[in-house]
Amino acid sequence: MTVSTPTPTTQPLILQNLPDLKLPGNKCSLHTQQRIDLFLLALESLELGGSEYMLASAKELELQGIIKGRLNLWRLRCTNPWRKAHHRTPLTLTQAKSLAILIHQRAKQLTILIRNLLLAEQQMREKNLPVGHHFRLSEYLDRFRSHFRSRMNARRTKVADYLANEDELDELAMSLLNQLMFCSGTAGLQRLWISLFDGEVV
Amino acid sequence: MSIRRQYSLPNCSLIVEGYSNEPETPNNPRPLLSILMNAECRFVGINQPISGGKVFFEHFIKAVSLYTQHCLSGLSYPPEIYGDSPLVSLVPGKTSYLHSLKIKADTETQNNALEVTLTTVQLFDLVEAIDQFFADSRTLPELCLELQPLPRQYRGFDEPPVQKVAPLVLGFTGLALVASGFFLLPNPKVKEPEIAQQSPTPSPTASSSSSPSSSSSSNSSSSLASSESSSSSSGDALSELINNAPQIVDPTELRYIQRYVFKNVNDAWQDRGDNNHKVSFRVAVGKDGSILSYEPINGTTNSDAEKTPLPQLKFDDIQGTPESIAEFRVTFNQKVLQVSPWYGYQGKPTLGERISDPEKIAQLLKQLQTTLLDKKSSSVRFSRDLRYRVAVTEEGAIADFEADNRSASDYLDQTPLPQLAKPEVAGIVAGKNLVPQVPLAQFKVIFRSNGAVEVSPWDQ
């Protein structure tokens, strides 16, 4: 169940809360773009029709000027170098901020679900059981794997590694889930935004 | 009046106690806590609380905040970022979902050394409590969330520069080693090609013999010695005469003689079933094409020779030294006859003097075409095109022709060429002279399987 807490704020204000950072070439790195897409992927995998909820959130936050629609969102996400449809135009800082806000918003809305899944993970690990054996976790992991397989370019070494080793892909999915938890807090947006540029700033 | 602020989360509670240095106002619901007395952190399920004064609290919140950033980005924050001798440290635990919170023993705070293992959910609750504290502008407002991204030099996931450069250096070193190795190898010696080695293509039916014949001409010097010892069919006097005669070296003449010898021997060689191995001879031929002598070579026996047409073709009545002779290697290779000059061709054989006037050539071409169409048989019994070289005198008489492909030699009797040819018109007389004495026009003639006859100038 999602708890919808619409926060109608003017677009510039939200974005102004996030500091502009000194990046080489003044554009987002491939690593940042990859992180953003993977977070969105994890959020999508948490529930059926996740992408629809994402677009709805973008609308609520009045970010339609930047995230113009389904196709536009897909194009923004295809800045992830692992994607089959990867293109080289980098994200602008404004676009990156909008996507970060979207991630934070969705994580906040799904915070109870994320928490429950992480508690389930904790239980499974304490009992030394494979994480995928928990029915709710297996749903999340199945959806994550399916999205990953259908969208990512298997010719990339890292992607091929993940596709070949299901366990490693599951570990990636779980680590993203853990990180999403931190994105959902009071300062989750700031923490997320800064973490996206760890190791990138001059 | 002391103020107590509590930030409660399911797994963790953060309690901050202190005083306000603002003047008291009765209606102020939330006075500013500006002086910290004690901060305490309690975890559900862990008996020992963690507490301390301002210094401790500052270390505590910094450690937790930075460690959370590490969890979010996956990059390790180096110790120097945490400051000098921090009282609190958070490090990854035994597994990816456990985190170890370590408190140093400190006399000021009267804390004993403490280590607490937190799960991710507990850690999140702690961070959330601290973030709520940061967000509370009425509690220690000078302590607020300050986040900076980790600078590039702490990236960690870059390969160290040595590892990056290593393959490049290795590649260049390998290239340098191999190049120096090749440099040390001696240059290959260039051999000047010998003219005598040259052997151009004989008539196509004998084309399969071109490789053994070219090797035979290079072996000529070595086989001379062996052939002398195996000489048996010619008398000593005859062989002496022949050995003293000058060799024909003109390639054009040699070629005409070769063709003549081939034709004669081929026509005479009726019984091809007997030989199941190669028999070879060194044959001396006169200027007029008559076979003067032959010697078996390469293990050929006299009995083998009896099976060939050579004995009957040999011209027995030789008077005096022949004017000049040409020697050929004649091989009866199972069912195929091969003839080639013994010493090879020293130059490119031509077709003799040629008519070059284009008008004359055009006129002769028409004449030839008409003649051939007239004289050819109406029924066509070949399925492939037959190609010939046809030589024509100035008057239009066919002096010479030669098959240019295999089918042509096989189906020669299907063409009118044998009846039409009059070599004597060009001075080619068997037994006297084999080379044309007059200029000839050379044409390419194709008898198509559909009955058509195509004539065009010979362009070789």
XYZ file of C-alpha atoms in Angstrom:
662
model
C 0.000 0.000 0.000
C 1.297 3.421 -0.775
C 0.762 6.446 1.370
C 0.323 9.343 -0.933
C 1.469 12.632 0.512
C 1.318 15.141 -2.274
C 3.492 18.128 -1.624
C 2.561 20.782 -4.132
C 5.534 23.053 -4.379
C 6.687 25.294 -7.171
C 9.190 23.688 -9.420
C 12.061 26.108 -9.006
C 11.876 25.965 -5.199
C 12.324 22.225 -4.986
C 15.245 22.357 -7.303
C 16.793 25.314 -5.513
C 16.961 23.291 -2.324
C 19.540 21.129 -3.944
C 22.960 22.718 -4.330
C 24.648 22.972 -7.707
C 27.904 21.105 -7.587
C 31.220 21.693 -9.322
C 31.459 18.899 -11.816
C 34.110 18.357 -14.497
C 32.675 19.588 -17.779
C 29.637 20.790 -15.851
C 27.689 17.677 -16.700
C 26.645 14.522 -14.938
C 28.997 11.583 -15.123
C 28.014 8.188 -16.471
C 28.303 6.812 -12.961
C 25.756 9.301 -11.599
C 23.372 8.582 -14.440
C 23.709 4.883 -13.815
C 22.952 5.254 -10.105
C 19.828 7.292 -10.822
C 18.483 4.739 -13.286
C 19.206 1.833 -10.962
C 17.378 3.545 -8.076
C 14.396 4.137 -10.335
C 14.583 0.526 -11.455
C 14.513 -0.693 -7.859
C 11.536 1.556 -7.087
C 9.702 0.277 -10.150
C 10.285 -3.285 -9.062
C 8.681 -2.713 -5.669
C 5.170 -2.837 -7.045
C 3.280 -3.717 -10.178
C 2.840 -0.781 -12.482
C 5.665 1.051 -10.747
C 6.412 3.182 -13.765
C 2.879 4.575 -13.773
C 3.206 5.658 -10.156
C 6.467 7.312 -11.044
C 4.869 9.419 -13.750
C 2.023 10.273 -11.406
C 4.523 11.446 -8.778
C 6.294 13.587 -11.330
C 2.995 15.242 -12.094
C 2.184 15.799 -8.424
C 5.532 17.449 -7.905
C 4.865 19.629 -10.919
C 7.966 18.415 -12.657
C 6.216 17.916 -16.015
C 8.245 20.745 -17.448
C 11.378 18.659 -17.033
C 10.042 15.102 -17.014
C 7.692 15.646 -19.884
C 6.123 12.221 -20.122
C 6.713 8.523 -20.373
C 8.966 8.712 -23.416
C 10.934 11.616 -22.005
C 11.437 9.823 -18.716
C 12.653 6.790 -20.609
C 15.113 8.921 -22.539
C 16.400 10.521 -19.356
C 16.873 7.083 -17.840
C 18.685 5.857 -20.966
C 21.650 8.009 -20.006
C 22.572 4.939 -17.940
C 25.491 3.437 -19.890
C 24.277 -0.085 -19.155
C 21.034 0.437 -21.066
C 20.456 -1.129 -24.460
C 19.130 2.191 -25.719
C 21.906 4.204 -24.110
C 22.570 7.558 -25.726
C 25.432 9.913 -25.068
C 23.597 13.127 -24.222
C 24.287 13.607 -20.511
C 21.717 14.702 -17.947
C 21.656 18.371 -17.112
C 21.840 19.242 -13.433
C 18.177 20.290 -13.552
C 17.149 16.948 -14.998
C 19.271 15.098 -12.439
C 17.711 17.101 -9.619
C 14.213 16.321 -10.875
C 14.960 12.641 -11.020
C 16.510 12.738 -7.524
C 13.363 14.410 -6.231
C 11.306 11.724 -7.915
C 13.373 9.002 -6.258
C 13.034 10.618 -2.850
C 9.305 11.089 -3.275
C 8.674 7.519 -4.340
C 10.941 6.157 -1.605
C 9.013 8.193 0.947
C 5.722 6.878 -0.396
C 6.980 3.309 -0.244
C 8.858 3.656 3.038
C 6.739 1.128 4.923
C 7.098 -1.458 2.180
C 10.852 -0.904 1.980
C 11.164 -1.199 5.718
C 9.197 -4.439 5.788
C 11.271 -5.903 2.997
C 14.482 -4.998 4.809
C 13.221 -6.534 8.021
C 12.386 -9.667 6.065
C 15.885 -9.649 4.615
C 17.323 -9.328 8.091
C 15.330 -12.332 9.280
C 16.362 -14.467 6.315
C 20.012 -13.606 6.758
C 19.949 -14.276 10.478
C 18.566 -17.720 9.733
C 21.098 -18.177 6.929
C 18.379 -18.656 4.368
C 18.558 -17.385 0.789
C 16.919 -14.016 0.561
C 14.820 -15.016 -2.437
C 12.889 -17.578 -0.403
C 10.772 -14.937 1.297
C 7.684 -14.498 -0.840
C 7.564 -10.700 -0.803
C 11.281 -10.403 -1.377
C 11.075 -12.931 -4.215
C 8.411 -10.800 -5.919
C 10.664 -7.763 -5.748
C 13.721 -9.703 -6.882
C 11.856 -11.366 -9.771
C 10.581 -8.060 -11.048
C 14.013 -6.473 -10.664
C 15.684 -9.295 -12.562
C 13.095 -9.189 -15.300
C 13.393 -5.425 -15.783
C 17.179 -5.616 -15.680
C 17.320 -8.396 -18.248
C 14.968 -6.702 -20.651
C 16.514 -3.258 -20.474
C 20.230 -3.657 -19.985
C 22.758 -4.284 -22.721
C 24.067 -7.813 -22.289
C 27.137 -7.005 -24.329
C 28.566 -4.949 -21.482
C 30.857 -7.054 -19.318
C 29.355 -6.023 -16.015
C 25.807 -6.539 -17.235
C 26.730 -9.919 -18.673
C 28.244 -10.853 -15.296
C 25.060 -9.920 -13.526
C 22.886 -11.762 -16.003
C 25.041 -14.849 -15.685
C 25.008 -14.826 -11.869
C 21.501 -14.485 -10.494
C 22.815 -14.309 -6.939
C 24.911 -11.277 -7.738
C 21.958 -9.591 -9.402
C 19.887 -10.292 -6.295
C 22.633 -8.760 -4.137
C 22.543 -5.659 -6.334
C 18.779 -5.459 -5.957
C 19.016 -5.772 -2.176
C 21.787 -3.214 -1.843
C 19.706 -0.751 -3.878
C 16.786 -1.408 -1.573
C 18.938 -0.695 1.483
C 20.089 2.550 -0.068
C 16.532 3.541 -0.974
C 15.694 3.327 2.715
C 18.176 6.115 3.392
C 16.644 8.139 0.556
C 13.253 8.113 2.244
C 14.129 10.004 5.419
C 13.755 13.628 6.469
C 17.028 14.552 4.853
C 16.798 11.761 2.328
C 16.742 14.039 -0.699
C 19.866 15.950 0.354
C 21.665 12.756 1.287
C 20.715 11.174 -2.021
C 21.732 14.201 -4.059
C 25.137 14.507 -2.415
C 25.789 10.783 -2.585
C 25.163 10.813 -6.340
C 28.259 12.946 -6.742
C 30.594 11.186 -4.331
C 33.907 10.849 -6.118
C 32.803 13.116 -8.978
C 33.434 16.662 -7.816
C 36.720 18.373 -8.482
C 14.910 25.513 33.074
C 16.153 22.451 31.308
C 14.737 21.501 28.030
C 14.443 17.956 26.829
C 13.922 17.132 23.232
C 13.308 13.600 22.055
C 13.352 12.269 18.557
C 11.788 8.823 18.564
C 11.931 6.198 15.900
C 10.812 2.578 16.151
C 14.303 1.280 16.832
C 16.042 4.297 18.253
C 15.449 7.346 20.436
C 17.635 10.408 20.558
C 17.293 12.574 23.645
C 18.860 15.978 23.833
C 18.876 17.867 27.142
C 20.001 21.369 27.636
C 19.214 24.933 28.446
C 18.091 27.967 26.630
C 20.027 31.194 26.952
C 17.106 33.190 25.665
C 15.043 35.158 28.115
C 12.073 33.135 29.197
C 8.787 33.920 27.557
C 5.722 32.131 28.930
C 3.943 31.680 25.622
C 6.834 30.248 23.766
C 5.849 26.666 23.044
C 9.221 25.689 21.897
C 12.092 27.520 23.503
C 15.447 27.472 21.824
C 17.790 24.860 23.251
C 21.110 26.547 22.805
C 23.292 24.871 25.428
C 23.650 21.158 25.408
C 23.972 19.349 28.691
C 23.658 15.768 27.577
C 22.739 13.825 24.563
C 21.678 10.230 24.792
C 20.927 7.598 22.250
C 18.968 4.470 23.103
C 18.402 1.489 20.882
C 15.541 -0.927 21.224
C 16.939 -4.260 22.282
C 20.261 -2.822 23.465
C 20.466 -2.135 27.176
C 23.426 0.177 27.212
C 22.573 3.716 26.130
C 25.156 5.881 24.480
C 25.510 9.333 25.932
C 27.854 12.250 26.266
C 28.324 16.004 26.181
C 28.612 18.413 23.309
C 31.997 17.214 22.051
C 30.921 13.632 22.139
C 27.605 14.504 20.493
C 29.320 16.375 17.678
C 31.612 13.428 16.989
C 28.653 11.112 17.183
C 26.473 12.882 14.681
C 29.352 13.474 12.287
C 30.349 9.813 12.290
C 26.790 8.642 11.697
C 26.147 11.197 8.993
C 29.304 10.447 7.046
C 28.848 6.702 7.389
C 25.346 7.014 5.968
C 26.746 8.791 2.947
C 29.199 5.928 2.555
C 26.267 3.492 2.624
C 24.427 5.488 -0.011
C 27.262 5.871 -2.500
C 29.340 2.776 -1.747
C 32.538 4.833 -1.556
C 34.684 4.610 1.568
C 35.207 7.845 3.373
C 38.863 8.109 4.373
C 39.698 8.570 8.077
C 40.905 12.132 7.642
C 37.398 13.198 6.693
C 36.152 12.060 10.070
C 38.554 14.443 11.815
C 41.324 13.943 14.347
C 40.862 11.157 16.889
C 37.119 10.817 16.697
C 35.403 9.467 19.771
C 32.854 7.630 17.688
C 33.340 5.487 14.646
C 31.018 3.534 12.452
C 32.407 0.830 10.247
C 30.875 -1.917 8.145
C 30.151 -5.025 10.172
C 30.737 -8.675 9.417
C 28.155 -8.693 6.650
C 26.729 -6.110 4.297
C 23.630 -5.556 6.420
C 25.445 -5.098 9.746
C 27.236 -2.014 10.957
C 29.537 -1.655 13.917
C 29.236 1.423 16.109
C 32.293 1.896 18.308
C 32.556 4.296 21.162
C 35.997 5.094 22.553
C 36.532 5.160 26.252
C 36.632 8.750 27.336
C 37.266 10.155 30.798
C 35.322 13.323 30.118
C 32.139 11.623 29.139
C 32.889 8.750 31.533
C 32.043 6.417 28.737
C 33.496 2.984 28.681
C 34.572 1.593 25.422
C 31.535 0.228 23.722
C 30.754 -1.597 20.541
C 27.244 -1.943 19.249
C 26.187 -3.880 16.166
C 23.345 -2.294 14.271
C 21.239 -3.619 11.434
C 20.535 -1.357 8.474
C 17.028 -0.624 9.720
C 18.363 0.352 13.148
C 21.007 2.510 11.493
C 18.333 4.177 9.371
C 16.288 4.975 12.458
C 19.379 6.491 14.078
C 20.135 8.621 11.022
C 16.525 9.674 10.793
C 16.547 10.752 14.426
C 19.707 12.775 13.849
C 18.296 14.307 10.656
C 15.157 15.283 12.523
C 17.393 16.888 15.149
C 19.251 18.751 12.374
C 15.980 19.893 10.935
C 14.824 21.185 14.285
C 15.817 24.822 14.220
C 14.894 25.251 17.870
C 17.515 22.803 19.083
C 21.161 23.684 18.778
C 20.574 25.500 15.517
C 24.300 25.825 14.895
C 24.433 22.081 14.400
C 22.801 21.483 11.049
C 23.110 19.017 8.260
C 26.260 19.748 6.314
C 26.965 17.440 3.495
C 29.732 17.569 0.949
C 30.298 15.079 -1.804
C 33.500 13.119 -1.589
C 36.138 14.706 -3.828
C 37.381 12.937 -6.935
C 40.671 11.824 -5.457
C 38.877 9.466 -3.106
C 37.088 7.797 -5.970
C 38.454 4.338 -5.349
C 36.801 2.610 -8.265
C 39.382 3.903 -10.704
C 42.202 1.527 -11.450
C 45.479 2.793 -10.075
C 47.446 4.570 -12.808
C 50.151 1.889 -12.775
C 47.603 -0.782 -13.592
C 46.166 1.344 -16.386
C 49.497 2.027 -18.016
C 50.889 -1.503 -17.532
C 49.216 -3.141 -20.566
C 50.302 -0.266 -22.819
C 53.896 -0.492 -21.643
C 53.831 -4.265 -21.959
C 52.528 -4.002 -25.495
C 55.189 -1.549 -26.571
C 57.937 -3.589 -24.948
C 56.751 -6.712 -26.711
C 56.630 -4.888 -30.020
C 60.128 -3.516 -29.484
C 61.491 -6.986 -28.679
C 59.921 -8.608 -31.726
C 61.022 -5.768 -33.982
C 64.619 -6.063 -32.799
C 64.415 -9.811 -33.315
C 63.336 -9.334 -36.919
C 66.002 -6.703 -37.388
C 68.672 -9.223 -36.442
C 67.467 -11.743 -39.031
C 69.564 -11.680 -42.235
C 68.022 -10.177 -45.347
C 66.835 -12.791 -47.825
C 69.138 -13.046 -50.856
C 67.630 -11.957 -54.145
C 68.173 -14.493 -56.928
C 68.334 -13.096 -60.446
C 65.883 -15.043 -62.586
C 67.654 -17.088 -65.303
C 66.339 -16.579 -68.840
C 66.662 -20.298 -69.551
C 64.184 -21.009 -66.783
C 61.475 -19.195 -68.694
C 58.873 -21.507 -70.197
C 55.801 -19.828 -71.705
C 52.485 -21.640 -72.230
C 52.560 -24.268 -74.925
C 49.343 -25.277 -76.755
C 46.462 -25.750 -74.330
C 46.180 -29.486 -74.743
C 49.695 -29.808 -73.496
C 49.247 -27.107 -70.886
C 49.206 -29.672 -68.127
C 52.761 -30.458 -69.055
C 54.002 -26.909 -68.523
C 55.020 -27.470 -64.935
C 56.908 -30.705 -65.447
C 58.465 -29.286 -68.633
C 59.725 -26.135 -66.920
C 61.311 -28.241 -64.235
C 62.731 -30.483 -66.896
C 64.485 -27.596 -68.604
C 66.113 -26.632 -65.313
C 67.184 -30.225 -64.840
C 68.611 -30.294 -68.331
C 72.182 -29.885 -67.225
C 71.918 -32.665 -64.646
C 70.049 -35.036 -66.941
C 72.541 -34.591 -69.768
C 75.038 -36.817 -68.010
C 72.448 -39.515 -67.272
C 70.925 -39.424 -70.734
C 74.277 -40.000 -72.388
C 74.761 -43.207 -70.514
C 71.257 -44.474 -71.295
C 71.458 -43.709 -74.975
C 70.700 -46.890 -76.835
C 68.396 -46.456 -79.837
C 70.721 -44.315 -82.000
C 74.036 -45.399 -83.442
C 77.198 -43.777 -82.124
C 77.872 -42.050 -85.422
C 74.396 -40.603 -85.593
C 74.501 -39.372 -82.090
C 77.800 -37.726 -82.810
C 76.302 -35.947 -85.796
C 73.378 -34.811 -83.800
C 75.471 -33.633 -80.934
C 77.532 -31.530 -83.254
C 74.565 -29.873 -84.930
C 73.646 -26.363 -83.848
C 70.542 -25.974 -81.715
C 67.533 -24.042 -82.914
C 67.011 -21.354 -80.324
C 64.586 -18.987 -82.018
C 61.466 -19.336 -79.864
C 59.051 -18.795 -82.738
C 60.631 -21.517 -84.833
C 60.924 -23.787 -81.853
C 57.236 -23.346 -81.181
C 56.191 -24.239 -84.705
C 58.381 -27.308 -84.614
C 56.983 -28.281 -81.240
C 53.450 -28.061 -82.533
C 54.344 -30.088 -85.564
C 56.011 -32.805 -83.481
C 53.069 -32.849 -81.117
C 50.579 -33.207 -83.931
C 52.501 -35.990 -85.568
C 53.137 -38.005 -82.469
C 49.618 -37.437 -81.166
C 48.043 -38.568 -84.413
C 50.345 -41.598 -84.589
C 49.800 -42.606 -81.016
C 46.731 -44.765 -81.434
C 47.093 -47.353 -78.762
C 47.049 -45.513 -75.443
C 45.917 -48.322 -73.252
C 49.235 -50.027 -72.769
C 51.101 -47.522 -70.696
C 50.052 -47.154 -67.112
C 53.041 -45.096 -66.128
C 54.877 -42.111 -67.475
C 57.497 -42.721 -70.157
C 59.735 -39.889 -71.246
C 62.198 -39.375 -74.077
C 64.707 -36.827 -75.161
C 63.917 -36.381 -78.825
C 66.089 -34.623 -81.384
C 64.103 -33.128 -84.207
C 65.302 -31.527 -87.396
C 64.352 -28.124 -88.745
C 61.793 -29.765 -90.967
C 60.169 -31.521 -88.050
C 61.471 -35.019 -88.715
C 62.392 -37.041 -85.680
C 66.086 -37.809 -85.898
C 66.705 -39.619 -82.673
C 65.211 -40.343 -79.342
C 66.571 -41.470 -75.995
C 64.588 -42.933 -73.159
C 65.065 -40.979 -69.942
C 64.006 -41.155 -66.297
C 63.874 -44.929 -66.072
C 62.115 -45.435 -69.396
C 63.130 -48.753 -70.977
C 63.492 -49.731 -74.592
C 60.478 -51.937 -74.347
C 58.495 -48.916 -73.224
C 59.778 -47.115 -76.294
C 58.445 -49.889 -78.519
C 54.963 -49.144 -77.313
C 55.190 -45.517 -78.450
C 54.952 -44.319 -82.063
C 58.472 -42.920 -81.871
C 60.231 -45.874 -83.513
C 58.023 -45.712 -86.606
C 58.200 -41.936 -86.827
C 61.947 -41.821 -86.645
C 63.509 -40.719 -89.875
C 66.132 -43.297 -90.664
C 67.790 -41.866 -93.656
C 69.953 -39.089 -92.319
C 72.608 -37.849 -94.701
C 75.303 -35.762 -93.174
C 75.076 -33.360 -90.324
C 71.629 -31.911 -89.923
C 71.499 -28.168 -90.545
C 70.147 -27.562 -87.086
C 68.218 -29.503 -84.538
C 65.743 -28.874 -81.812
C 65.525 -31.117 -78.806
C 62.309 -31.827 -77.020
C 61.189 -33.701 -73.996
C 58.375 -35.968 -75.116
C 56.361 -37.629 -72.398
C 53.673 -40.213 -72.858
C 51.857 -39.650 -69.602
C 49.284 -42.459 -69.448
C 46.818 -41.182 -72.052
C 48.203 -37.694 -72.526
C 51.071 -36.591 -74.745
C 53.334 -33.811 -73.525
C 55.944 -32.088 -75.665
C 58.188 -29.256 -74.558
C 61.584 -27.835 -75.584
C 64.461 -29.523 -73.800
C 66.231 -26.279 -73.044
C 63.071 -24.292 -72.635
C 62.211 -21.097 -74.464
C 64.777 -18.350 -74.433
C 62.352 -15.595 -75.119
C 58.728 -15.309 -76.018
C 57.685 -17.187 -79.155
C 55.764 -15.106 -81.632
C 53.451 -16.181 -84.387
C 55.780 -14.997 -87.100
C 55.298 -11.944 -89.225
C 51.821 -10.476 -88.991
C 49.691 -8.408 -91.297
C 49.074 -5.169 -89.454
C 47.070 -3.038 -91.892
C 43.667 -2.616 -90.183
C 41.750 -2.383 -93.461
C 43.334 -5.551 -94.746
C 42.606 -7.279 -91.466
C 38.947 -6.198 -91.626
C 38.625 -7.488 -95.182
C 40.275 -10.809 -94.361
C 38.069 -11.135 -91.312
C 34.914 -10.896 -93.402
C 36.288 -13.298 -95.917
C 37.188 -15.825 -93.283
C 33.820 -15.552 -91.630
C 31.998 -16.123 -94.901
C 34.183 -19.089 -95.776
C 33.743 -20.738 -92.413
C 29.995 -20.251 -92.377
C 29.745 -21.708 -95.867
C 31.875 -24.671 -95.212
C 30.849 -25.676 -91.725
C 28.595 -28.658 -91.309
C 24.949 -27.972 -90.673
C 24.704 -30.307 -87.761
C 26.437 -29.319 -84.564
C 27.552 -32.129 -82.340
C 29.388 -30.314 -79.614
C 27.984 -28.715 -76.504
C 30.811 -26.306 -75.717
C 32.283 -23.452 -77.671
C 35.295 -24.385 -79.778
C 37.973 -21.731 -79.875
C 40.773 -21.560 -82.409
C 43.525 -19.316 -83.573
C 43.377 -19.161 -87.338
C 46.146 -17.641 -89.462
C 45.232 -16.346 -92.891
C 47.452 -15.153 -95.770
C 46.969 -11.913 -97.617
C 44.896 -13.748 -100.198
C 42.618 -15.117 -97.546
C 43.814 -18.697 -97.523
C 43.938 -20.454 -94.182
C 47.580 -21.251 -93.556
C 47.568 -22.344 -89.971
C 45.217 -22.977 -87.121
C 45.612 -24.010 -83.512
C 43.092 -25.134 -80.928
C 42.720 -22.678 -78.099
C 40.674 -24.783 -75.714
C 40.245 -28.440 -74.854
C 36.937 -28.853 -76.648
C 38.502 -27.360 -79.754
C 41.114 -30.097 -80.015
C 38.576 -32.807 -79.184
C 36.037 -31.717 -81.782
C 38.376 -30.461 -84.472
C 36.864 -32.793 -87.023
C 33.483 -31.085 -86.514
C 34.920 -27.901 -88.006
C 35.840 -27.197 -91.615
C 39.316 -26.077 -90.558
C 41.276 -29.274 -91.309
C 39.946 -29.417 -94.922
C 40.318 -25.707 -95.504
C 43.830 -25.331 -94.189
C 46.531 -24.982 -96.855
C 49.780 -24.495 -94.994
C 51.851 -24.705 -98.176
C 50.365 -21.375 -99.198
C 52.396 -19.795 -96.424
C 55.465 -21.818 -97.179
C 54.887 -24.321 -94.441
C 55.903 -27.609 -95.907
C 56.256 -30.664 -93.800
C 59.646 -32.123 -94.246
C 61.085 -28.818 -95.398
C 60.066 -25.861 -93.320
C 57.629 -25.365 -90.512
C 57.700 -21.635 -90.037
C 55.456 -19.373 -92.171
C 57.351 -17.516 -94.814
C 54.766 -14.826 -95.478
C 52.980 -12.407 -93.203
C 49.762 -13.778 -91.810
C 46.711 -12.230 -90.235
C 45.820 -13.916 -86.964
C 42.194 -14.312 -85.948
C 40.259 -15.710 -83.054
C 37.527 -18.042 -84.294
C 34.806 -19.385 -82.044
C 32.419 -22.080 -83.204
C 29.470 -21.686 -80.831
C 27.351 -24.632 -79.849
C 24.318 -22.841 -81.277
C 25.852 -22.930 -84.731
C 27.202 -19.403 -84.847
C 30.736 -18.630 -85.953
C 32.472 -15.604 -84.470
C 35.643 -14.180 -85.922
C 37.670 -11.426 -84.306
C 41.277 -10.253 -84.493
C 43.666 -12.299 -82.386
C 44.953 -9.984 -79.713
C 47.865 -11.911 -78.282
